[in-house]
């Protein structure tokens, strides 16, 4: 199934309507205006709970309605992804309000810059919070001894303020933001990491799919070449298509053990109780010339095409999802392909064209197809296998309808 130990595992075969009810319970489908969403991790262990987060908001700014969405795929812990989810939306809104107060019709490039700068600012804030605790306490990180550093950063009995800052700096998250001006039809997609944004377009009596963003991971040769070009040729900064053989996304917020000088990993992170010390020790010899990871966003702008009659293409919806959707496509992580996204768009398109007494949650429809569709045994296995560790990646899907 792609995750977990090898072996024979028990699962419960479910029949309708129990099968659909269980999927709904696990996926927590929601609808906000024109956006359907699900977030899914079937493993029942608290320690294995989902590290995905998402945000959907509608803002009345500058006389227009702006729809903001964000999906975040955390790793290592929950603190970094929680921080990004909390800080990014209000920062983008405040920046947008300030920009529109200066210019009622700013260029698309200025809003693209706004999104990129917001992501960079949140990443910088994580670093500043982390570094400031040493300056505030007059701690010389380069010469700090383990017997001092361990209680200093693992301060659970003293409120945990240092612990929280270290955890937020050590963990990481990808981020994919969208901003849509309903009146003008302008859409922006800002991406750091390996989430996907796919546009579904009705064109000449069929649905077609367009991948809007570049994927920042080891399956993207351009990204790997960029990372390698920033480090000495003899250094193995990429191994098994991962940064230092560890991190799949090549861009992320947080992950400061891969961004700051090595001394911070040797003298701080390696003594942190929130991560197994042997995990960092394994990769420490490869940590030669950081930074290896950046939070520089790629931002894309396009004008959504509405219904104009005749044979003109019409943009119907946008799918945004975390990389768990790729893992659901195959037992091994799968590189995104045109065939794959055509399949996603086809599922949504068929659901839209059917007549329903109650409109379906389109994100749930796509998730159902991805975990087995009408194959009750396969869906049951994906939902109910009795394992204490996760057997599939966290998966979050948003479907935003434009028409």
mmCIF file with all atom_site columns, N, CA and C in Angstrom, residues 348-373:
data_model
loop_
_atom_site.group_PDB
_atom_site.id
_atom_site.type_symbol
_atom_site.label_atom_id
_atom_site.label_alt_id
_atom_site.label_comp_id
_atom_site.label_asym_id
_atom_site.label_entity_id
_atom_site.label_seq_id
_atom_site.pdbx_PDB_ins_code
_atom_site.Cartn_x
_atom_site.Cartn_y
_atom_site.Cartn_z
_atom_site.occupancy
_atom_site.B_iso_or_equiv
_atom_site.pdbx_formal_charge
_atom_site.auth_seq_id
_atom_site.auth_comp_id
_atom_site.auth_asym_id
_atom_site.auth_atom_id
_atom_site.pdbx_PDB_model_num
ATOM 1  N N  . UNK A 1 348 ? -14.031 15.091 -11.935 1.00 0.00 ? 348 UNK A N  1
ATOM 2  C CA . UNK A 1 348 ? -14.777 16.288 -11.537 1.00 0.00 ? 348 UNK A CA 1
ATOM 3  C C  . UNK A 1 348 ? -15.759 16.690 -12.630 1.00 0.00 ? 348 UNK A C  1
ATOM 4  N N  . UNK A 1 349 ? -15.318 16.638 -13.876 1.00 0.00 ? 349 UNK A N  1
ATOM 5  C CA . UNK A 1 349 ? -16.193 17.014 -14.985 1.00 0.00 ? 349 UNK A CA 1
ATOM 6  C C  . UNK A 1 349 ? -17.432 16.149 -15.067 1.00 0.00 ? 349 UNK A C  1
ATOM 7  N N  . UNK A 1 350 ? -17.268 14.841 -14.896 1.00 0.00 ? 350 UNK A N  1
ATOM 8  C CA . UNK A 1 350 ? -18.433 13.940 -14.943 1.00 0.00 ? 350 UNK A CA 1
ATOM 9  C C  . UNK A 1 350 ? -19.368 14.198 -13.770 1.00 0.00 ? 350 UNK A C  1
ATOM 10 N N  . UNK A 1 351 ? -18.796 14.481 -12.602 1.00 0.00 ? 351 UNK A N  1
ATOM 11 C CA . UNK A 1 351 ? -19.636 14.775 -11.436 1.00 0.00 ? 351 UNK A CA 1
ATOM 12 C C  . UNK A 1 351 ? -20.433 16.059 -11.644 1.00 0.00 ? 351 UNK A C  1
ATOM 13 N N  . UNK A 1 352 ? -19.841 17.029 -12.301 1.00 0.00 ? 352 UNK A N  1
ATOM 14 C CA . UNK A 1 352 ? -20.538 18.288 -12.565 1.00 0.00 ? 352 UNK A CA 1
ATOM 15 C C  . UNK A 1 352 ? -21.670 18.119 -13.565 1.00 0.00 ? 352 UNK A C  1
ATOM 16 N N  . UNK A 1 353 ? -21.491 17.230 -14.517 1.00 0.00 ? 353 UNK A N  1
ATOM 17 C CA . UNK A 1 353 ? -22.466 17.088 -15.594 1.00 0.00 ? 353 UNK A CA 1
ATOM 18 C C  . UNK A 1 353 ? -23.646 16.196 -15.225 1.00 0.00 ? 353 UNK A C  1
ATOM 19 N N  . UNK A 1 354 ? -23.500 15.420 -14.141 1.00 0.00 ? 354 UNK A N  1
ATOM 20 C CA . UNK A 1 354 ? -24.625 14.605 -13.700 1.00 0.00 ? 354 UNK A CA 1
ATOM 21 C C  . UNK A 1 354 ? -25.649 15.478 -12.990 1.00 0.00 ? 354 UNK A C  1
ATOM 22 N N  . UNK A 1 355 ? -26.891 15.080 -13.080 1.00 0.00 ? 355 UNK A N  1
ATOM 23 C CA . UNK A 1 355 ? -27.939 15.801 -12.367 1.00 0.00 ? 355 UNK A CA 1
ATOM 24 C C  . UNK A 1 355 ? -28.115 15.176 -10.986 1.00 0.00 ? 355 UNK A C  1
ATOM 25 N N  . UNK A 1 356 ? -28.064 16.014 -9.968  1.00 0.00 ? 356 UNK A N  1
ATOM 26 C CA . UNK A 1 356 ? -28.164 15.541 -8.593  1.00 0.00 ? 356 UNK A CA 1
ATOM 27 C C  . UNK A 1 356 ? -29.242 16.339 -7.868  1.00 0.00 ? 356 UNK A C  1
ATOM 28 N N  . UNK A 1 357 ? -29.978 15.636 -7.004  1.00 0.00 ? 357 UNK A N  1
ATOM 29 C CA . UNK A 1 357 ? -30.932 16.345 -6.151  1.00 0.00 ? 357 UNK A CA 1
ATOM 30 C C  . UNK A 1 357 ? -30.184 17.293 -5.220  1.00 0.00 ? 357 UNK A C  1
ATOM 31 N N  . UNK A 1 358 ? -29.012 16.825 -4.746  1.00 0.00 ? 358 UNK A N  1
ATOM 32 C CA . UNK A 1 358 ? -28.148 17.654 -3.911  1.00 0.00 ? 358 UNK A CA 1
ATOM 33 C C  . UNK A 1 358 ? -26.762 17.647 -4.553  1.00 0.00 ? 358 UNK A C  1
ATOM 34 N N  . UNK A 1 359 ? -26.190 18.809 -4.847  1.00 0.00 ? 359 UNK A N  1
ATOM 35 C CA . UNK A 1 359 ? -24.878 18.850 -5.503  1.00 0.00 ? 359 UNK A CA 1
ATOM 36 C C  . UNK A 1 359 ? -23.840 18.069 -4.698  1.00 0.00 ? 359 UNK A C  1
ATOM 37 N N  . UNK A 1 360 ? -23.021 17.247 -5.358  1.00 0.00 ? 360 UNK A N  1
ATOM 38 C CA . UNK A 1 360 ? -22.018 16.463 -4.642  1.00 0.00 ? 360 UNK A CA 1
ATOM 39 C C  . UNK A 1 360 ? -20.844 17.330 -4.210  1.00 0.00 ? 360 UNK A C  1
ATOM 40 N N  . UNK A 1 361 ? -20.145 16.877 -3.175  1.00 0.00 ? 361 UNK A N  1
ATOM 41 C CA . UNK A 1 361 ? -18.879 17.499 -2.820  1.00 0.00 ? 361 UNK A CA 1
ATOM 42 C C  . UNK A 1 361 ? -17.839 16.988 -3.819  1.00 0.00 ? 361 UNK A C  1
ATOM 43 N N  . UNK A 1 362 ? -17.343 17.876 -4.672  1.00 0.00 ? 362 UNK A N  1
ATOM 44 C CA . UNK A 1 362 ? -16.475 17.459 -5.768  1.00 0.00 ? 362 UNK A CA 1
ATOM 45 C C  . UNK A 1 362 ? -15.130 16.944 -5.274  1.00 0.00 ? 362 UNK A C  1
ATOM 46 N N  . UNK A 1 363 ? -14.630 17.504 -4.185  1.00 0.00 ? 363 UNK A N  1
ATOM 47 C CA . UNK A 1 363 ? -13.372 17.008 -3.625  1.00 0.00 ? 363 UNK A CA 1
ATOM 48 C C  . UNK A 1 363 ? -13.542 15.586 -3.103  1.00 0.00 ? 363 UNK A C  1
ATOM 49 N N  . UNK A 1 364 ? -14.688 15.316 -2.488  1.00 0.00 ? 364 UNK A N  1
ATOM 50 C CA . UNK A 1 364 ? -14.965 13.964 -1.999  1.00 0.00 ? 364 UNK A CA 1
ATOM 51 C C  . UNK A 1 364 ? -15.110 12.987 -3.158  1.00 0.00 ? 364 UNK A C  1
ATOM 52 N N  . UNK A 1 365 ? -15.727 13.431 -4.252  1.00 0.00 ? 365 UNK A N  1
ATOM 53 C CA . UNK A 1 365 ? -15.866 12.568 -5.428  1.00 0.00 ? 365 UNK A CA 1
ATOM 54 C C  . UNK A 1 365 ? -14.498 12.180 -5.982  1.00 0.00 ? 365 UNK A C  1
ATOM 55 N N  . UNK A 1 366 ? -13.568 13.127 -6.017  1.00 0.00 ? 366 UNK A N  1
ATOM 56 C CA . UNK A 1 366 ? -12.227 12.835 -6.514  1.00 0.00 ? 366 UNK A CA 1
ATOM 57 C C  . UNK A 1 366 ? -11.474 11.918 -5.559  1.00 0.00 ? 366 UNK A C  1
ATOM 58 N N  . UNK A 1 367 ? -11.624 12.145 -4.266  1.00 0.00 ? 367 UNK A N  1
ATOM 59 C CA . UNK A 1 367 ? -10.980 11.271 -3.288  1.00 0.00 ? 367 UNK A CA 1
ATOM 60 C C  . UNK A 1 367 ? -11.512 9.851  -3.401  1.00 0.00 ? 367 UNK A C  1
ATOM 61 N N  . UNK A 1 368 ? -12.834 9.714  -3.537  1.00 0.00 ? 368 UNK A N  1
ATOM 62 C CA . UNK A 1 368 ? -13.431 8.382  -3.650  1.00 0.00 ? 368 UNK A CA 1
ATOM 63 C C  . UNK A 1 368 ? -12.849 7.633  -4.851  1.00 0.00 ? 368 UNK A C  1
ATOM 64 N N  . UNK A 1 369 ? -12.755 8.291  -5.968  1.00 0.00 ? 369 UNK A N  1
ATOM 65 C CA . UNK A 1 369 ? -12.182 7.647  -7.152  1.00 0.00 ? 369 UNK A CA 1
ATOM 66 C C  . UNK A 1 369 ? -10.730 7.247  -6.901  1.00 0.00 ? 369 UNK A C  1
ATOM 67 N N  . UNK A 1 370 ? -9.995  8.080  -6.170  1.00 0.00 ? 370 UNK A N  1
ATOM 68 C CA . UNK A 1 370 ? -8.569  7.839  -5.954  1.00 0.00 ? 370 UNK A CA 1
ATOM 69 C C  . UNK A 1 370 ? -8.297  6.697  -4.988  1.00 0.00 ? 370 UNK A C  1
ATOM 70 N N  . UNK A 1 371 ? -9.218  6.432  -4.062  1.00 0.00 ? 371 UNK A N  1
ATOM 71 C CA . UNK A 1 371 ? -9.004  5.333  -3.114  1.00 0.00 ? 371 UNK A CA 1
ATOM 72 C C  . UNK A 1 371 ? -9.650  4.035  -3.568  1.00 0.00 ? 371 UNK A C  1
ATOM 73 N N  . UNK A 1 372 ? -10.231 4.023  -4.781  1.00 0.00 ? 372 UNK A N  1
ATOM 74 C CA . UNK A 1 372 ? -10.774 2.764  -5.289  1.00 0.00 ? 372 UNK A CA 1
ATOM 75 C C  . UNK A 1 372 ? -12.041 2.868  -6.084  1.00 0.00 ? 372 UNK A C  1
ATOM 76 N N  . UNK A 1 373 ? -12.700 4.015  -6.079  1.00 0.00 ? 373 UNK A N  1
ATOM 77 C CA . UNK A 1 373 ? -13.910 4.200  -6.875  1.00 0.00 ? 373 UNK A CA 1
ATOM 78 C C  . UNK A 1 373 ? -15.019 3.244  -6.491  1.00 0.00 ? 373 UNK A C  1
#
